CSV table of C-alpha atoms in Angstrom, one decimal:
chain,number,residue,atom,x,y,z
A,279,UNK,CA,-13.5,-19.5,2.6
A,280,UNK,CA,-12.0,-21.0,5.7
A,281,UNK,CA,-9.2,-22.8,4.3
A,282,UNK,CA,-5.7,-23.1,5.3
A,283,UNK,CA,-3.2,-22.6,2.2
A,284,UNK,CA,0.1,-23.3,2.0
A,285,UNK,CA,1.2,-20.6,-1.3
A,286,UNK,CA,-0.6,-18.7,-3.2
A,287,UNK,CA,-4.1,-16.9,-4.3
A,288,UNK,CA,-4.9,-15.3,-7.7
A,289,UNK,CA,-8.0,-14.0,-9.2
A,290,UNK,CA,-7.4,-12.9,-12.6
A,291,UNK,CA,-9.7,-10.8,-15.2
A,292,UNK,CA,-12.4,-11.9,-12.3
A,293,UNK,CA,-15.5,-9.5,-10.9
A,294,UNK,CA,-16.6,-10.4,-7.2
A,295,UNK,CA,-14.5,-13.5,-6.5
A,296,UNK,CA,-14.0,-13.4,-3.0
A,297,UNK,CA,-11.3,-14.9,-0.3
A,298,UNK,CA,-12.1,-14.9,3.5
A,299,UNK,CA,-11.2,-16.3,7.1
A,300,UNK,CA,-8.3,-17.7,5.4
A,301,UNK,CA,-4.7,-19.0,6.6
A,302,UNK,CA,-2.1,-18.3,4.3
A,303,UNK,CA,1.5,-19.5,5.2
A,304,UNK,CA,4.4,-19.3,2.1
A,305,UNK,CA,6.1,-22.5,3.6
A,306,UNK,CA,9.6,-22.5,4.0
A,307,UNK,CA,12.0,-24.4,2.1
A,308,UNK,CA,9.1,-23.7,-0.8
A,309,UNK,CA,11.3,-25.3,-4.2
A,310,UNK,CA,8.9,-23.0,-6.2
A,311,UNK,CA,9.6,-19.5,-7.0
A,312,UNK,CA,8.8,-16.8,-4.7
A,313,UNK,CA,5.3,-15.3,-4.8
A,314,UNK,CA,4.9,-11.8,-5.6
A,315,UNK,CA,1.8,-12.1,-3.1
A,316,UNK,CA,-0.1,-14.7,-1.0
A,317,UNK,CA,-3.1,-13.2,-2.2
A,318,UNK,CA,-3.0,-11.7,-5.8
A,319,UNK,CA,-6.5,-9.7,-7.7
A,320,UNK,CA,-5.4,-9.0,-11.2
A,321,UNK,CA,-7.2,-6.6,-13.9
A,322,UNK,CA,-11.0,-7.6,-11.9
A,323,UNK,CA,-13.6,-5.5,-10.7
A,324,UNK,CA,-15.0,-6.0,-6.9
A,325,UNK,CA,-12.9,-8.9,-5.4
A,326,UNK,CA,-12.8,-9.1,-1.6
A,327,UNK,CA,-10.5,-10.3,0.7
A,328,UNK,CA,-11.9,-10.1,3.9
A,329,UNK,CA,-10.1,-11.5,7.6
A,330,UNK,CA,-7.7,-13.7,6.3
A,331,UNK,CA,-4.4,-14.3,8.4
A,332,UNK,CA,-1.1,-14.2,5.8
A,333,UNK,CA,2.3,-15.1,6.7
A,334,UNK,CA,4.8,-14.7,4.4
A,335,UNK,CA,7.7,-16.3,6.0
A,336,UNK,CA,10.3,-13.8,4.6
A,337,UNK,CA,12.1,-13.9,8.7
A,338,UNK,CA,13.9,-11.0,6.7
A,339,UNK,CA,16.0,-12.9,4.4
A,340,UNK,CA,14.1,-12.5,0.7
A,341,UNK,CA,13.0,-15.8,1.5
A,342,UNK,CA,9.2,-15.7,1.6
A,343,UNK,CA,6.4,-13.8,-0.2
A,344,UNK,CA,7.0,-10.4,-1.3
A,345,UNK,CA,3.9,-9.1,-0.8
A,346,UNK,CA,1.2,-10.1,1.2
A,347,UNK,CA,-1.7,-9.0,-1.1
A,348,UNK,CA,-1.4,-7.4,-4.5
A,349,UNK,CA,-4.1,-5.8,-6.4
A,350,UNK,CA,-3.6,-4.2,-10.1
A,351,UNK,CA,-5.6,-3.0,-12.4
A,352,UNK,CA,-8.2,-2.8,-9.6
A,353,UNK,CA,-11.9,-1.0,-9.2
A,354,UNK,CA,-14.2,-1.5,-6.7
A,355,UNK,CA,-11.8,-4.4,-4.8
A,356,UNK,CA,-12.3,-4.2,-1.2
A,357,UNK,CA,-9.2,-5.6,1.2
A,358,UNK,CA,-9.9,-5.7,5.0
A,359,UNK,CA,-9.8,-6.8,8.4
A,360,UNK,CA,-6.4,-9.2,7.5
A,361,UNK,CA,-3.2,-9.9,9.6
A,362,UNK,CA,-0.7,-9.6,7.8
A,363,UNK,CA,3.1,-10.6,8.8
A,364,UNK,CA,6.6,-11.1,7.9
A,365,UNK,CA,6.6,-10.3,4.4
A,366,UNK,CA,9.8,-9.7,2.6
A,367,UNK,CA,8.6,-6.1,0.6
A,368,UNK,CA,5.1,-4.7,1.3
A,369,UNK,CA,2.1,-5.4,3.3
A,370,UNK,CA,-0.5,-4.5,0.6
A,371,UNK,CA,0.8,-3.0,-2.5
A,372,UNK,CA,-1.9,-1.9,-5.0
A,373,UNK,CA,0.4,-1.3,-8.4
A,374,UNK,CA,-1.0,0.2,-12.4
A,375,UNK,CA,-4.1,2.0,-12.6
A,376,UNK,CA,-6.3,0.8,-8.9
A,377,UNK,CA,-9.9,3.1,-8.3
A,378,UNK,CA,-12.4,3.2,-6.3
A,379,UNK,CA,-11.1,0.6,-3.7
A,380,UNK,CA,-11.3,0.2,-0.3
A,381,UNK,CA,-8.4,-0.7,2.0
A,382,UNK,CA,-9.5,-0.8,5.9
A,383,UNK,CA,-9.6,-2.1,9.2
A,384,UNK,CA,-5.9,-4.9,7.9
A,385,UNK,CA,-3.0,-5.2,11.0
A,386,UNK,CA,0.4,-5.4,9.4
A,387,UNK,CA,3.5,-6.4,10.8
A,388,UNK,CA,6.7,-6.9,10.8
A,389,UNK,CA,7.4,-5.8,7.0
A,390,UNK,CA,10.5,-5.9,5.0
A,391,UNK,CA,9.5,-2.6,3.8
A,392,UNK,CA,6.3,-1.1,4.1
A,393,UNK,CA,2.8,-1.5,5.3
A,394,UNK,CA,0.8,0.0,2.2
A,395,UNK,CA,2.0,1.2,-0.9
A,396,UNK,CA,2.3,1.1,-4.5
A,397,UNK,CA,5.0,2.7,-7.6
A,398,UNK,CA,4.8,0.5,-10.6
A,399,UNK,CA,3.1,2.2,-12.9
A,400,UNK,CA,0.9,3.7,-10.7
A,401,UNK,CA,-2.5,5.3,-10.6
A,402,UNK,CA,-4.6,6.1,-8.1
A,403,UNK,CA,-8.4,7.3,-8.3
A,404,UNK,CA,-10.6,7.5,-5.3
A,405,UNK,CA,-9.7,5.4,-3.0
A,406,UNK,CA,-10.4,4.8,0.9
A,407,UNK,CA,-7.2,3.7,3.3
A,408,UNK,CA,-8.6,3.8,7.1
A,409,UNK,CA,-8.3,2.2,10.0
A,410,UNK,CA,-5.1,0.5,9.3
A,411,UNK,CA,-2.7,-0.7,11.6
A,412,UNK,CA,1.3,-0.7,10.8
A,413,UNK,CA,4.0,-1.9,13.1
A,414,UNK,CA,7.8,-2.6,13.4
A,415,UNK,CA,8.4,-1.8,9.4
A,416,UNK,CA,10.4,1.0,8.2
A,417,UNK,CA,7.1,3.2,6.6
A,418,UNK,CA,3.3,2.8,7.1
A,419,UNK,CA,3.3,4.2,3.4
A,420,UNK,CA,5.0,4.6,0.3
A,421,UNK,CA,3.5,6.0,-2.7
A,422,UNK,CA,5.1,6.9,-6.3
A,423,UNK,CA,5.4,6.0,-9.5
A,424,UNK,CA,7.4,4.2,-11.4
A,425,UNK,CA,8.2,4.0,-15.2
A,426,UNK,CA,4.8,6.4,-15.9
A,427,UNK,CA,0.7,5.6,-17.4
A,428,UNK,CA,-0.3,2.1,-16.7
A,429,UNK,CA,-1.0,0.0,-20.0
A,430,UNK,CA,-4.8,0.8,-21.2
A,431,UNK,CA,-4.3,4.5,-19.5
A,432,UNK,CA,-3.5,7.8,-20.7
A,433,UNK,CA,-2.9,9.5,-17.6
A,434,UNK,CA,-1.2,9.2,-14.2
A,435,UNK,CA,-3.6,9.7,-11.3
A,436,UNK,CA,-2.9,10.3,-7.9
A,437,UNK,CA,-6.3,12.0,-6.7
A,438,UNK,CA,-9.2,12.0,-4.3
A,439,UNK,CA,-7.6,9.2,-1.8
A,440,UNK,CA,-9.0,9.6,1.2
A,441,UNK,CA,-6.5,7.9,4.0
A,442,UNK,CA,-8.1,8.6,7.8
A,443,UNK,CA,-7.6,6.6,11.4
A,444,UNK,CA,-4.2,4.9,10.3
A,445,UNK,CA,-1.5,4.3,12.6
A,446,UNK,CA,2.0,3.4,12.5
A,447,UNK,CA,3.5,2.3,15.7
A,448,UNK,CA,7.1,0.5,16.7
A,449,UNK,CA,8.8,1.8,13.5
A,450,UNK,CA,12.1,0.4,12.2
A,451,UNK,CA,15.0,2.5,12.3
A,452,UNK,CA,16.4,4.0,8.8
A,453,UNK,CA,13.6,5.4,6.6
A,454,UNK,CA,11.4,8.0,8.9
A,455,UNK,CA,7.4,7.2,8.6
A,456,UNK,CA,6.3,7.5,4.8
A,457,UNK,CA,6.4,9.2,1.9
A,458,UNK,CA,3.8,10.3,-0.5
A,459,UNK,CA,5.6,11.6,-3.6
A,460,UNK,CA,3.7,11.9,-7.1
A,461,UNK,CA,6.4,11.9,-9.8
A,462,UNK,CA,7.6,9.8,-12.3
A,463,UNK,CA,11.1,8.1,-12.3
A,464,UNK,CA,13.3,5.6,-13.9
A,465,UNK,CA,13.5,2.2,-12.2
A,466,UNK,CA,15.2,-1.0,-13.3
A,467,UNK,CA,15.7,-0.1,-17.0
A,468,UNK,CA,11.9,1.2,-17.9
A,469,UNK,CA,11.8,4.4,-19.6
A,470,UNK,CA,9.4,6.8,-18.4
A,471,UNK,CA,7.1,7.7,-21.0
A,472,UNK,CA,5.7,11.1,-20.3
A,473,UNK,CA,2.6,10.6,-19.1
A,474,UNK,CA,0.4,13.4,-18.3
A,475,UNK,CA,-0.3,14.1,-14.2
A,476,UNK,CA,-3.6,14.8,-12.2
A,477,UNK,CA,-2.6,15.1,-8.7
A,478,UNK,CA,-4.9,16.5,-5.8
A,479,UNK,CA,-7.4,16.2,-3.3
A,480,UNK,CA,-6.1,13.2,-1.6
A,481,UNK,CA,-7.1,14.1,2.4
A,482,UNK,CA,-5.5,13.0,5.4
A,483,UNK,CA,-7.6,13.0,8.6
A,484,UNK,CA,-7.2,11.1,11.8
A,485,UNK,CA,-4.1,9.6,11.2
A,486,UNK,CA,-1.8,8.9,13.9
A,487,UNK,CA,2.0,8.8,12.3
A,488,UNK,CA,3.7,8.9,15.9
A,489,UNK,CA,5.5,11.7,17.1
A,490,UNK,CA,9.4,10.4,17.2
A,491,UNK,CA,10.3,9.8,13.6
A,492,UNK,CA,10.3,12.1,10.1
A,493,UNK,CA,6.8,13.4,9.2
A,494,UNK,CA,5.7,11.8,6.6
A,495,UNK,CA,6.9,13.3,3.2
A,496,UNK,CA,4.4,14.5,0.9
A,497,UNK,CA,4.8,15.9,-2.7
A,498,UNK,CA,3.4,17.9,-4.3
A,499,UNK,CA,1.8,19.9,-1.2
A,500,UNK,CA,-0.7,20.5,-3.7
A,501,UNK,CA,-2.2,17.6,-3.9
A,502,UNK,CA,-2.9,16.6,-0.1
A,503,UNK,CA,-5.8,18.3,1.8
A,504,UNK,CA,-5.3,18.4,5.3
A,505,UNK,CA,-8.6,17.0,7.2
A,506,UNK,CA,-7.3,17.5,10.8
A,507,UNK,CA,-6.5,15.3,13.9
A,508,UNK,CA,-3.3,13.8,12.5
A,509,UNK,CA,-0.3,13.2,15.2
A,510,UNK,CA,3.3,13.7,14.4
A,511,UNK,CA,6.4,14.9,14.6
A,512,UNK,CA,5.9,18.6,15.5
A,513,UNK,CA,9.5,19.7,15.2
A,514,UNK,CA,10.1,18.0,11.4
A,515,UNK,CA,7.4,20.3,9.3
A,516,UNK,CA,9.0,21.8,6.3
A,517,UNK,CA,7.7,25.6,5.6
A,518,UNK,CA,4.7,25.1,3.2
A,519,UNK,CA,3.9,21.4,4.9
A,520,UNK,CA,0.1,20.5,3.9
A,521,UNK,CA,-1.1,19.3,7.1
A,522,UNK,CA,-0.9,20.4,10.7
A,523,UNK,CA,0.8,17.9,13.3
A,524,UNK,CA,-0.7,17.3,16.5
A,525,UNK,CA,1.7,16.1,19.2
């Protein structure tokens, strides 16, 4: 707590370790490899990290961090109120099986990629995203799966996420807002291993996804719930789309 860190933070197989009110700066010219995250909680069960400030000193180049925090294997972690800046991939990237966790109330900037995400082997299970803030990256979310069940697992989850009172604002050019799509695919040689799929009642409320890019792509419309009060692009709803736009 209170500590300014020049690298890295990892909690491993831990329950209720905690980081907070923390400066994290990747430093550049680092001689050691990469990061994956500034902050990572690994396989543990109710880790916080609460109003920390994380630079990842990527300046666009692949240089820095590639994440700024990375939970896996997660239930019960709760991430929120932390700047987050300049980090070469993802804002806060929650990969393999995470439940029952609680992202809220993090500002997120200036992404190589994305604000909030997660595809490795992912599997999601109840968890909260509100309140978040995304600017000048290419999508305030991206969601899939890559390679199929997380170890210890036996099926792919992507159900009863709640995500309410985000915002995306000053997006990049290229990519449109999001995209939401449950399926399994191939990635960098791992064979997808036909895991079984539960997808549905993930709700979107409140969310404000701006109003000149792509709506955000969701797959299948079966699985999202539409909660109301969500602003986008009016003109860019497919026939079938799962949730009403509000201009």
């Amino acid at each position: 707590k209170n500590h300014t860190i020049l690298g890295a933070v990892a909690f491993v197989d831990s329950t209720k370790s905690s980081v907070s009110n923390c400066a994290l700066n990747y430093p550049s010219g680092n001689p050691y490899p990469n990061p994956d995250a500034l902050i990572e909680m690994l396989s543990d069960n109710g880790d916080t990290a609460t109003a920390n400030t994380i630079n990842g000193n990527s300046q666009g180049a692949g240089n820095g961090a590639d994440d700024g925090i990375l939970i896996s294997n997660a239930t019960n972690d709760v991430i929120s109120d932390n700047k987050i800046s300049d980090t070469y991939d993802t804002g806060i990237e929650g990969d393999n099986f995470v439940s029952h966790s609680m992202i809220s109330g993090n500002t997120i900037s200036d992404e190589g990629n994305y604000g909030i995400g997660a595809w490795w082997y992912s599997s999601w299970l109840d968890n909260t995203v509100k309140r978040n803030t995304v600017s000048d990256s290419y999508e305030i979310f991206e969601f899939d799966n890559y390679c199929g069940v997380p170890s210890g697992q036996s099926t792919v989850y992507f159900e009863g996420n709640l995500f309410n009172h985000n915002t995306f604002t000053d997006p990049k050019p290229l990519f449109g807002v999001g995209e939401m799509i449950v399926n399994v695919e191939q990635a960098q040689g791992c064979t997808p291993n036909g895991a079984p799929m539960v997808t549905s009642g993930n709700v979107l409320t409140d969310n404000n996804f701006g109003t000149t890019e792509q709506s955000v792509a969701l797959a299948p419309y079966s699985a999202f719930v539409d909660g109301g009060g969500n602003v986008c692009n009016l003109s860019d709803q497919p026939v079938g789309y799962p949730i009403v736009c509000n201009g």
